[in-house]
Tab-separated table of C-alpha atoms in Angstrom:
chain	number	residue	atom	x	y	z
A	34	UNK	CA	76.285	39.280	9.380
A	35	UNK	CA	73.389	41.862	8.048
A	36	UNK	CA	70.829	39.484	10.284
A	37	UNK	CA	72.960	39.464	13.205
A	38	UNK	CA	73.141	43.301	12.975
A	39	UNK	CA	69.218	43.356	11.783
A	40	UNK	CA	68.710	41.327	15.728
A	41	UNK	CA	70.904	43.712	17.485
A	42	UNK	CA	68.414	46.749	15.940
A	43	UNK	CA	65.411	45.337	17.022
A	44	UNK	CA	66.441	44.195	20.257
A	45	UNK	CA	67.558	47.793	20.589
A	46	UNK	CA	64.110	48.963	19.855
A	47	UNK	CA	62.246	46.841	22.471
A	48	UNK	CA	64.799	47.979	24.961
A	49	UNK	CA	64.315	51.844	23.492
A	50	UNK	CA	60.875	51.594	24.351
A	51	UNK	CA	60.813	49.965	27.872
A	52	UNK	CA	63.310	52.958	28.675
A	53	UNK	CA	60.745	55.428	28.005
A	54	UNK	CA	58.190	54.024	30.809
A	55	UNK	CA	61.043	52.926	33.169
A	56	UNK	CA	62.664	56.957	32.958
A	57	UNK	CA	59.063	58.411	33.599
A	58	UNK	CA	58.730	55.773	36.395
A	59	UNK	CA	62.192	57.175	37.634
A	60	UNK	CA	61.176	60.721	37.372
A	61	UNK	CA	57.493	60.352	39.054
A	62	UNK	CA	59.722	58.338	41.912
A	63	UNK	CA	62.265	61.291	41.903
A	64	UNK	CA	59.425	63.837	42.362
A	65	UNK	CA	58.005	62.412	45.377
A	66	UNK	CA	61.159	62.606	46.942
A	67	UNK	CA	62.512	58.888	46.542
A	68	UNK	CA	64.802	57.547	43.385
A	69	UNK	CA	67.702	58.403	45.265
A	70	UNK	CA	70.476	57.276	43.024
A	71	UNK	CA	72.917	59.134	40.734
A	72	UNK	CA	73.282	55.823	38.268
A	73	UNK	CA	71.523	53.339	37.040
A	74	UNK	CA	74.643	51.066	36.611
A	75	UNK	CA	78.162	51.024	38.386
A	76	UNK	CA	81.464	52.403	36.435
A	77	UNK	CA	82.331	48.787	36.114
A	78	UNK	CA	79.169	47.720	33.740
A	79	UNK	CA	81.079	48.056	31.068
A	80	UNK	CA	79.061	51.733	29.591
A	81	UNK	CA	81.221	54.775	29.125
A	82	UNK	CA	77.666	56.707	29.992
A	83	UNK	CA	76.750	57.020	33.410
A	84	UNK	CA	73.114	58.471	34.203
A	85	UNK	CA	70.571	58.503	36.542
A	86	UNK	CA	67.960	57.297	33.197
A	87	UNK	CA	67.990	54.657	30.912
A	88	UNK	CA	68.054	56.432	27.767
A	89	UNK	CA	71.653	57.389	27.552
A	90	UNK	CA	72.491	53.693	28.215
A	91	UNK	CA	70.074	53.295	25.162
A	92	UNK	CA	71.582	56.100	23.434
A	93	UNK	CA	75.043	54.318	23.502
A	94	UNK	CA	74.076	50.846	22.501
A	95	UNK	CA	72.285	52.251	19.873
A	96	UNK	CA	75.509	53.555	18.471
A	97	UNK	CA	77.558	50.928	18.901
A	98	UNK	CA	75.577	48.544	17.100
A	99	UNK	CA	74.917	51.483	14.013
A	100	UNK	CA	78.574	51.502	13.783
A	101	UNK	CA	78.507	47.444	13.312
A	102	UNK	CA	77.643	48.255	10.044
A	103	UNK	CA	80.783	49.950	8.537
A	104	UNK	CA	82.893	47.497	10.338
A	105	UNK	CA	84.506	43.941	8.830
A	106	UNK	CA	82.830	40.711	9.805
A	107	UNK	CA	85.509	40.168	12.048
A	108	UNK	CA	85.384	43.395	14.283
A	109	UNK	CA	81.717	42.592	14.464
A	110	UNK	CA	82.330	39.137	15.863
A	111	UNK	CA	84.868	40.819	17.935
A	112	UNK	CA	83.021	43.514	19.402
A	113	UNK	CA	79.165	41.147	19.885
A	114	UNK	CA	80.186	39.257	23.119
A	115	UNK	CA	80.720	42.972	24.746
A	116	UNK	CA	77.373	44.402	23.125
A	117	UNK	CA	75.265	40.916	23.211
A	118	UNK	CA	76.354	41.708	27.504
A	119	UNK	CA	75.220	45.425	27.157
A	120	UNK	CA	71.663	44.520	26.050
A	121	UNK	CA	71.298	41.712	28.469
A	122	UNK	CA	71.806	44.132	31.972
A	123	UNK	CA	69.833	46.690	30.225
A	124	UNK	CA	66.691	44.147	29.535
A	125	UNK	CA	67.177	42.500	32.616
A	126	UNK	CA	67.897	45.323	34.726
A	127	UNK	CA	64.422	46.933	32.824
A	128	UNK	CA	62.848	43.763	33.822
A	129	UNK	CA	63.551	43.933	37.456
A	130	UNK	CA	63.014	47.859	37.481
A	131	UNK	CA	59.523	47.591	36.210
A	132	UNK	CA	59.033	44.612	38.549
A	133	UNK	CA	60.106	46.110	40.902
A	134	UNK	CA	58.154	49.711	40.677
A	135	UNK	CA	54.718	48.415	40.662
């Protein structure tokens, strides 16, 4: 379970740090008067945080998978089909963000 949780971290990180170019990439857009958006995902994504930047999305994933490691084996296998979903939108969405922005 440690390795599982160990994957969740780093895939975390990699995400961490495409947030940080993506949110200056939002902010440089914002500043020239386009970005004109008040979330970066829908009520329905399945993230209690709803922001205009990727690092609060970040932020909460983060948690969630810190707290993976006080929980028992089975709420971990209970709660990785929701996270494993959280880290897809946010690398994909990243993906097609930075795509997108050039």
């Amino acid at each position: 379970m440690q390795s599982i949780i160990q994957t969740l971290s780093e895939n975390v990180q990699v995400i961490y740090r495409k947030s940080i170019d993506a949110d200056q990439t939002i902010t440089r857009l914002q500043q020239s008067g386009k970005g004109k958006f008040s979330a970066v995902f829908t009520e329905d994504a399945g993230f209690e945080t709803s922001s205009k930047f990727f690092k609060p999305y970040v932020e909460e994933l983060a948690k969630e998978v810190l707290e993976l490691e006080s929980r028992s084996p089975e709420s971990v296998k209970a709660a990785l089909p929701v996270l494993v979903k959280k880290i897809e939108m946010l690398l994909t969405t990243l993906n097609q963000f930075q795509k997108n922005a050039r």
